[in-house]
């Protein structure tokens, strides 16, 4: 793995900017711990990690804050990737490397939902023993609590034709929930070119940053269905021929009032 990372860095010279907007007054301790660890970890491989964050509880301006962060990130010299992260996510620093090595325009971890599918157990009480057996036979090394949570959590993902073909833990999907998502700067430039009507200016930003101010994150209604700003962002990418990818080897945890520790890979291993 070490040699693979060094070869990638030598060939592509990655430079990453992490962007995150929070509706709270501060960022959680798990988020900050992941952030600091990632900064140090990537520095060991000479991968610069820039950070652009904002926190404001004004829901009416959320889309604007996200687009401002995107503009700031795009304006950083030699930037190659933008890492979009929700403020309620905690992760392992190696997960950023995994997304980079996927080498896709738009690739994401699979984000767990904040709901449990208890029907899996109600309808088949013996399934827990089956999960435990698979965990042991395939040497997944998960404890009993992890086995249960991984498998009863729902995951925010839509397949293509109900199939998921994986190569090096990466597969193309129809849709996913953004939350730990890596975007190539070339992807953003293509969106800016294809959606010129989203251009705006902000006097609080520098002239250089205003070169990249486009309202690409914008909630709206399509065919009588409401879509949030992240969904519209991905829809725009798909509308110009872009594809969406996931890396199933990445496990992220949602840190709401309780922790939702997800592992999409472990959940599909049980099928």
mmCIF file of C-alpha atoms in Angstrom:
data_model
loop_
_atom_site.group_PDB
_atom_site.id
_atom_site.type_symbol
_atom_site.label_atom_id
_atom_site.label_comp_id
_atom_site.label_asym_id
_atom_site.label_seq_id
_atom_site.Cartn_x
_atom_site.Cartn_y
_atom_site.Cartn_z
ATOM 1 C CA UNK A 1 0.000 0.000 0.000
ATOM 2 C CA UNK A 2 2.856 2.339 0.858
ATOM 3 C CA UNK A 3 4.414 2.015 -2.584
ATOM 4 C CA UNK A 4 1.043 2.438 -4.311
ATOM 5 C CA UNK A 5 0.438 5.715 -2.464
ATOM 6 C CA UNK A 6 3.912 7.048 -3.236
ATOM 7 C CA UNK A 7 3.553 6.136 -6.918
ATOM 8 C CA UNK A 8 0.186 7.926 -7.085
ATOM 9 C CA UNK A 9 1.566 11.052 -5.413
ATOM 10 C CA UNK A 10 4.571 11.098 -7.744
ATOM 11 C CA UNK A 11 2.373 10.726 -10.836
ATOM 12 C CA UNK A 12 -0.551 13.011 -9.980
ATOM 13 C CA UNK A 13 0.843 15.432 -7.369
ATOM 14 C CA UNK A 14 -2.511 15.694 -5.540
ATOM 15 C CA UNK A 15 -3.537 18.776 -3.590
ATOM 16 C CA UNK A 16 -6.778 18.468 -1.592
ATOM 17 C CA UNK A 17 -9.090 21.015 -0.029
ATOM 18 C CA UNK A 18 -11.579 19.824 2.571
ATOM 19 C CA UNK A 19 -14.806 21.832 2.697
ATOM 20 C CA UNK A 20 -17.474 21.555 5.359
ATOM 21 C CA UNK A 21 -20.408 23.692 6.431
ATOM 22 C CA UNK A 22 -22.027 23.254 9.821
ATOM 23 C CA UNK A 23 -25.397 24.568 10.957
ATOM 24 C CA UNK A 24 -24.117 24.447 14.531
ATOM 25 C CA UNK A 25 -22.012 27.000 16.362
ATOM 26 C CA UNK A 26 -19.056 24.623 16.561
ATOM 27 C CA UNK A 27 -17.696 21.364 15.164
ATOM 28 C CA UNK A 28 -17.879 18.111 17.116
ATOM 29 C CA UNK A 29 -14.848 16.564 18.805
ATOM 30 C CA UNK A 30 -14.957 13.386 16.619
ATOM 31 C CA UNK A 31 -14.994 15.558 13.482
ATOM 32 C CA UNK A 32 -12.077 17.688 14.679
ATOM 33 C CA UNK A 33 -10.119 14.594 15.708
ATOM 34 C CA UNK A 34 -10.548 13.076 12.233
ATOM 35 C CA UNK A 35 -9.627 16.384 10.635
ATOM 36 C CA UNK A 36 -6.398 16.877 12.607
ATOM 37 C CA UNK A 37 -5.352 13.263 12.111
ATOM 38 C CA UNK A 38 -5.953 13.557 8.354
ATOM 39 C CA UNK A 39 -3.856 16.702 8.108
ATOM 40 C CA UNK A 40 -0.893 14.965 9.769
ATOM 41 C CA UNK A 41 -1.396 11.705 7.866
ATOM 42 C CA UNK A 42 -1.497 13.296 4.411
ATOM 43 C CA UNK A 43 1.488 15.464 5.275
ATOM 44 C CA UNK A 44 3.529 12.266 5.675
ATOM 45 C CA UNK A 45 2.943 11.593 1.972
ATOM 46 C CA UNK A 46 3.513 15.218 0.893
ATOM 47 C CA UNK A 47 -0.165 15.676 0.070
ATOM 48 C CA UNK A 48 -1.271 19.218 0.995
ATOM 49 C CA UNK A 49 -4.627 19.378 2.794
ATOM 50 C CA UNK A 50 -6.249 22.802 2.774
ATOM 51 C CA UNK A 51 -9.288 23.394 4.950
ATOM 52 C CA UNK A 52 -12.271 25.664 4.281
ATOM 53 C CA UNK A 53 -15.092 25.494 6.823
ATOM 54 C CA UNK A 54 -18.027 27.662 7.866
ATOM 55 C CA UNK A 55 -20.594 27.423 10.624
ATOM 56 C CA UNK A 56 -23.859 29.316 10.706
ATOM 57 C CA UNK A 57 -27.299 28.260 11.910
ATOM 58 C CA UNK A 58 -29.131 30.278 9.254
ATOM 59 C CA UNK A 59 -30.800 27.540 7.188
ATOM 60 C CA UNK A 60 -31.909 30.029 4.534
ATOM 61 C CA UNK A 61 -28.278 30.727 3.625
ATOM 62 C CA UNK A 62 -26.961 27.160 3.769
ATOM 63 C CA UNK A 63 -26.716 26.773 -0.007
ATOM 64 C CA UNK A 64 -24.883 30.088 -0.298
ATOM 65 C CA UNK A 65 -22.337 29.066 2.339
ATOM 66 C CA UNK A 66 -21.627 25.802 0.533
ATOM 67 C CA UNK A 67 -21.124 27.535 -2.808
ATOM 68 C CA UNK A 68 -18.817 30.090 -1.189
ATOM 69 C CA UNK A 69 -16.732 27.260 0.258
ATOM 70 C CA UNK A 70 -16.574 25.625 -3.156
ATOM 71 C CA UNK A 71 -15.430 28.911 -4.738
ATOM 72 C CA UNK A 72 -12.702 29.345 -2.125
ATOM 73 C CA UNK A 73 -11.478 25.783 -2.634
ATOM 74 C CA UNK A 74 -11.401 26.102 -6.424
ATOM 75 C CA UNK A 75 -9.306 29.252 -6.099
ATOM 76 C CA UNK A 76 -6.440 27.572 -4.246
ATOM 77 C CA UNK A 77 -3.285 27.333 -6.299
ATOM 78 C CA UNK A 78 -2.499 23.860 -7.688
ATOM 79 C CA UNK A 79 -5.686 22.369 -6.212
ATOM 80 C CA UNK A 80 -6.606 18.993 -7.752
ATOM 81 C CA UNK A 81 -9.406 17.676 -5.514
ATOM 82 C CA UNK A 82 -12.150 18.928 -3.234
ATOM 83 C CA UNK A 83 -13.265 16.737 -0.344
ATOM 84 C CA UNK A 84 -16.859 17.454 0.665
ATOM 85 C CA UNK A 85 -17.595 16.273 4.221
ATOM 86 C CA UNK A 86 -20.661 16.633 6.438
ATOM 87 C CA UNK A 87 -20.026 18.008 9.905
ATOM 88 C CA UNK A 88 -21.530 14.909 11.569
ATOM 89 C CA UNK A 89 -19.059 12.483 9.969
ATOM 90 C CA UNK A 90 -15.953 10.943 11.483
ATOM 91 C CA UNK A 91 -13.505 8.918 9.416
ATOM 92 C CA UNK A 92 -10.082 7.319 9.241
ATOM 93 C CA UNK A 93 -7.328 9.363 7.501
ATOM 94 C CA UNK A 94 -6.513 6.467 5.146
ATOM 95 C CA UNK A 95 -10.046 6.834 3.761
ATOM 96 C CA UNK A 96 -9.000 10.017 1.953
ATOM 97 C CA UNK A 97 -6.183 8.087 0.297
ATOM 98 C CA UNK A 98 -8.644 5.400 -0.767
ATOM 99 C CA UNK A 99 -10.812 8.005 -2.494
ATOM 100 C CA UNK A 100 -7.771 9.492 -4.240
ATOM 101 C CA UNK A 101 -6.620 6.076 -5.461
ATOM 102 C CA UNK A 102 -10.080 5.432 -6.928
ATOM 103 C CA UNK A 103 -9.127 8.121 -9.451
ATOM 104 C CA UNK A 104 -12.688 9.126 -10.377
ATOM 105 C CA UNK A 105 -14.242 12.526 -11.050
ATOM 106 C CA UNK A 106 -16.798 11.969 -8.300
ATOM 107 C CA UNK A 107 -16.375 9.172 -5.746
ATOM 108 C CA UNK A 108 -17.822 8.759 -2.275
ATOM 109 C CA UNK A 109 -18.029 6.600 0.783
ATOM 110 C CA UNK A 110 -21.453 5.056 1.355
ATOM 111 C CA UNK A 111 -23.144 7.049 4.115
ATOM 112 C CA UNK A 112 -25.331 5.131 6.584
ATOM 113 C CA UNK A 113 -28.825 6.393 7.269
ATOM 114 C CA UNK A 114 -30.039 7.298 10.742
ATOM 115 C CA UNK A 115 -32.660 4.555 10.679
ATOM 116 C CA UNK A 116 -32.444 0.880 11.499
ATOM 117 C CA UNK A 117 -34.160 -1.780 9.434
ATOM 118 C CA UNK A 118 -35.497 -3.878 12.323
ATOM 119 C CA UNK A 119 -37.721 -5.818 9.935
ATOM 120 C CA UNK A 120 -34.675 -7.867 8.949
ATOM 121 C CA UNK A 121 -34.686 -9.356 12.431
ATOM 122 C CA UNK A 122 -38.432 -9.389 13.043
ATOM 123 C CA UNK A 123 -39.036 -11.341 9.840
ATOM 124 C CA UNK A 124 -36.109 -13.723 10.364
ATOM 125 C CA UNK A 125 -34.859 -13.975 13.981
ATOM 126 C CA UNK A 126 -32.204 -16.542 13.006
ATOM 127 C CA UNK A 127 -30.494 -14.122 10.654
ATOM 128 C CA UNK A 128 -28.284 -12.752 13.452
ATOM 129 C CA UNK A 129 -26.605 -16.143 13.828
ATOM 130 C CA UNK A 130 -26.100 -16.242 10.072
ATOM 131 C CA UNK A 131 -24.417 -12.819 10.177
ATOM 132 C CA UNK A 132 -22.129 -13.990 12.976
ATOM 133 C CA UNK A 133 -21.162 -17.126 11.047
ATOM 134 C CA UNK A 134 -20.312 -15.168 7.909
ATOM 135 C CA UNK A 135 -18.297 -12.721 10.012
ATOM 136 C CA UNK A 136 -16.252 -15.626 11.405
ATOM 137 C CA UNK A 137 -15.808 -17.656 8.205
ATOM 138 C CA UNK A 138 -14.739 -14.607 6.190
ATOM 139 C CA UNK A 139 -12.473 -13.269 8.971
ATOM 140 C CA UNK A 140 -14.176 -9.879 9.022
ATOM 141 C CA UNK A 141 -13.104 -9.437 12.654
ATOM 142 C CA UNK A 142 -16.165 -7.453 13.724
ATOM 143 C CA UNK A 143 -17.493 -7.698 17.262
ATOM 144 C CA UNK A 144 -21.120 -8.679 17.905
ATOM 145 C CA UNK A 145 -22.316 -5.079 18.223
ATOM 146 C CA UNK A 146 -20.671 -4.102 14.931
ATOM 147 C CA UNK A 147 -22.116 -7.117 13.112
ATOM 148 C CA UNK A 148 -25.603 -6.153 14.232
ATOM 149 C CA UNK A 149 -25.325 -2.441 13.490
ATOM 150 C CA UNK A 150 -23.658 -2.832 10.090
ATOM 151 C CA UNK A 151 -26.475 -5.074 8.919
ATOM 152 C CA UNK A 152 -29.574 -3.350 10.242
ATOM 153 C CA UNK A 153 -28.537 0.142 9.178
ATOM 154 C CA UNK A 154 -29.967 1.448 5.923
ATOM 155 C CA UNK A 155 -27.543 2.914 3.394
ATOM 156 C CA UNK A 156 -28.160 5.851 1.078
ATOM 157 C CA UNK A 157 -27.428 4.395 -2.341
ATOM 158 C CA UNK A 158 -29.282 3.670 -5.594
ATOM 159 C CA UNK A 159 -27.942 0.925 -7.838
ATOM 160 C CA UNK A 160 -27.839 0.792 -11.620
ATOM 161 C CA UNK A 161 -30.229 -1.971 -12.725
ATOM 162 C CA UNK A 162 -30.085 -3.395 -9.162
ATOM 163 C CA UNK A 163 -26.448 -4.395 -9.699
ATOM 164 C CA UNK A 164 -23.133 -3.305 -8.200
ATOM 165 C CA UNK A 165 -19.980 -4.380 -10.028
ATOM 166 C CA UNK A 166 -16.815 -3.735 -8.044
ATOM 167 C CA UNK A 167 -13.215 -3.332 -9.162
ATOM 168 C CA UNK A 168 -10.654 -2.523 -6.477
ATOM 169 C CA UNK A 169 -13.548 -1.873 -4.073
ATOM 170 C CA UNK A 170 -14.976 0.808 -6.403
ATOM 171 C CA UNK A 171 -18.253 0.593 -8.302
ATOM 172 C CA UNK A 172 -20.507 2.833 -10.395
ATOM 173 C CA UNK A 173 -23.941 3.656 -8.966
ATOM 174 C CA UNK A 174 -26.994 5.622 -9.984
ATOM 175 C CA UNK A 175 -27.039 7.868 -6.915
ATOM 176 C CA UNK A 176 -25.606 8.275 -3.419
ATOM 177 C CA UNK A 177 -25.861 10.621 -0.484
ATOM 178 C CA UNK A 178 -22.997 13.097 -0.289
ATOM 179 C CA UNK A 179 -21.202 13.279 3.028
ATOM 180 C CA UNK A 180 -17.681 12.010 2.432
ATOM 181 C CA UNK A 181 -17.237 12.711 -1.259
ATOM 182 C CA UNK A 182 -14.141 13.495 -3.332
ATOM 183 C CA UNK A 183 -14.531 15.747 -6.383
ATOM 184 C CA UNK A 184 -11.875 16.390 -8.994
ATOM 185 C CA UNK A 185 -11.341 20.056 -9.736
ATOM 186 C CA UNK A 186 -11.834 19.216 -13.437
ATOM 187 C CA UNK A 187 -15.368 18.099 -12.567
ATOM 188 C CA UNK A 188 -16.140 21.468 -10.981
ATOM 189 C CA UNK A 189 -14.733 23.333 -13.975
ATOM 190 C CA UNK A 190 -16.967 21.318 -16.306
ATOM 191 C CA UNK A 191 -20.021 22.164 -14.186
ATOM 192 C CA UNK A 192 -19.104 25.843 -14.212
ATOM 193 C CA UNK A 193 -18.804 25.758 -17.994
ATOM 194 C CA UNK A 194 -22.104 23.923 -18.498
ATOM 195 C CA UNK A 195 -24.151 25.997 -16.015
ATOM 196 C CA UNK A 196 -23.121 29.625 -16.677
ATOM 197 C CA UNK A 197 -26.497 30.920 -15.452
ATOM 198 C CA UNK A 198 -25.571 29.928 -11.909
ATOM 199 C CA UNK A 199 -22.796 32.546 -11.840
ATOM 200 C CA UNK A 200 -22.938 35.045 -8.956
ATOM 201 C CA UNK A 201 -20.680 37.613 -7.289
ATOM 202 C CA UNK A 202 -20.020 38.240 -3.625
ATOM 203 C CA UNK A 203 -18.290 41.397 -2.452
ATOM 204 C CA UNK A 204 -17.046 39.569 0.651
ATOM 205 C CA UNK A 205 -14.921 37.293 -1.532
ATOM 206 C CA UNK A 206 -11.745 38.262 -3.367
ATOM 207 C CA UNK A 207 -11.703 38.910 -7.108
ATOM 208 C CA UNK A 208 -9.840 35.646 -7.595
ATOM 209 C CA UNK A 209 -12.436 33.716 -5.585
ATOM 210 C CA UNK A 210 -15.265 35.402 -7.483
ATOM 211 C CA UNK A 211 -13.937 33.778 -10.636
ATOM 212 C CA UNK A 212 -15.262 30.506 -9.201
ATOM 213 C CA UNK A 213 -18.567 31.612 -7.674
ATOM 214 C CA UNK A 214 -21.286 29.440 -9.199
ATOM 215 C CA UNK A 215 -24.501 28.400 -7.435
ATOM 216 C CA UNK A 216 -24.025 24.677 -8.096
ATOM 217 C CA UNK A 217 -25.471 23.674 -4.720
ATOM 218 C CA UNK A 218 -29.115 24.708 -4.914
ATOM 219 C CA UNK A 219 -32.185 22.874 -3.663
ATOM 220 C CA UNK A 220 -35.224 22.674 -5.905
ATOM 221 C CA UNK A 221 -38.239 20.748 -7.194
ATOM 222 C CA UNK A 222 -38.176 18.412 -10.182
ATOM 223 C CA UNK A 223 -41.290 16.552 -11.342
ATOM 224 C CA UNK A 224 -43.098 17.533 -8.141
ATOM 225 C CA UNK A 225 -40.298 16.039 -6.018
ATOM 226 C CA UNK A 226 -38.111 18.086 -3.681
ATOM 227 C CA UNK A 227 -34.332 17.600 -3.900
ATOM 228 C CA UNK A 228 -31.817 19.109 -1.499
ATOM 229 C CA UNK A 229 -28.787 21.061 -2.669
ATOM 230 C CA UNK A 230 -26.462 18.030 -2.639
ATOM 231 C CA UNK A 231 -28.828 15.980 -4.787
ATOM 232 C CA UNK A 232 -29.197 18.818 -7.299
ATOM 233 C CA UNK A 233 -25.398 19.126 -7.453
ATOM 234 C CA UNK A 234 -25.068 15.441 -8.364
ATOM 235 C CA UNK A 235 -28.006 15.597 -10.785
ATOM 236 C CA UNK A 236 -26.326 18.416 -12.658
ATOM 237 C CA UNK A 237 -23.172 16.331 -12.960
ATOM 238 C CA UNK A 238 -25.148 13.371 -14.302
ATOM 239 C CA UNK A 239 -27.058 15.604 -16.727
ATOM 240 C CA UNK A 240 -23.823 16.516 -18.513
ATOM 241 C CA UNK A 241 -22.743 12.878 -18.779
ATOM 242 C CA UNK A 242 -20.924 12.511 -15.449
ATOM 243 C CA UNK A 243 -20.847 9.260 -13.486
ATOM 244 C CA UNK A 244 -21.053 8.557 -9.760
ATOM 245 C CA UNK A 245 -18.832 6.066 -7.950
ATOM 246 C CA UNK A 246 -18.563 4.609 -4.463
ATOM 247 C CA UNK A 247 -15.696 2.984 -2.601
ATOM 248 C CA UNK A 248 -17.134 0.224 -0.405
ATOM 249 C CA UNK A 249 -13.932 -0.273 1.621
ATOM 250 C CA UNK A 250 -14.529 2.996 3.514
ATOM 251 C CA UNK A 251 -16.468 2.928 6.769
ATOM 252 C CA UNK A 252 -17.709 6.225 8.161
ATOM 253 C CA UNK A 253 -19.665 6.972 11.308
ATOM 254 C CA UNK A 254 -22.489 9.465 11.740
ATOM 255 C CA UNK A 255 -22.189 11.297 15.043
ATOM 256 C CA UNK A 256 -25.668 12.550 15.811
ATOM 257 C CA UNK A 257 -27.295 12.109 19.231
ATOM 258 C CA UNK A 258 -26.148 8.543 18.920
ATOM 259 C CA UNK A 259 -23.432 7.063 16.732
ATOM 260 C CA UNK A 260 -24.415 5.298 13.513
ATOM 261 C CA UNK A 261 -21.367 3.253 12.612
ATOM 262 C CA UNK A 262 -21.756 2.122 9.042
ATOM 263 C CA UNK A 263 -19.976 -0.449 6.912
ATOM 264 C CA UNK A 264 -21.667 -0.931 3.557
ATOM 265 C CA UNK A 265 -19.084 -3.552 2.592
ATOM 266 C CA UNK A 266 -19.891 -5.683 5.616
ATOM 267 C CA UNK A 267 -23.614 -5.371 4.939
ATOM 268 C CA UNK A 268 -23.325 -6.652 1.361
ATOM 269 C CA UNK A 269 -20.935 -9.406 2.450
ATOM 270 C CA UNK A 270 -23.807 -10.906 4.420
ATOM 271 C CA UNK A 271 -26.013 -11.278 1.331
#
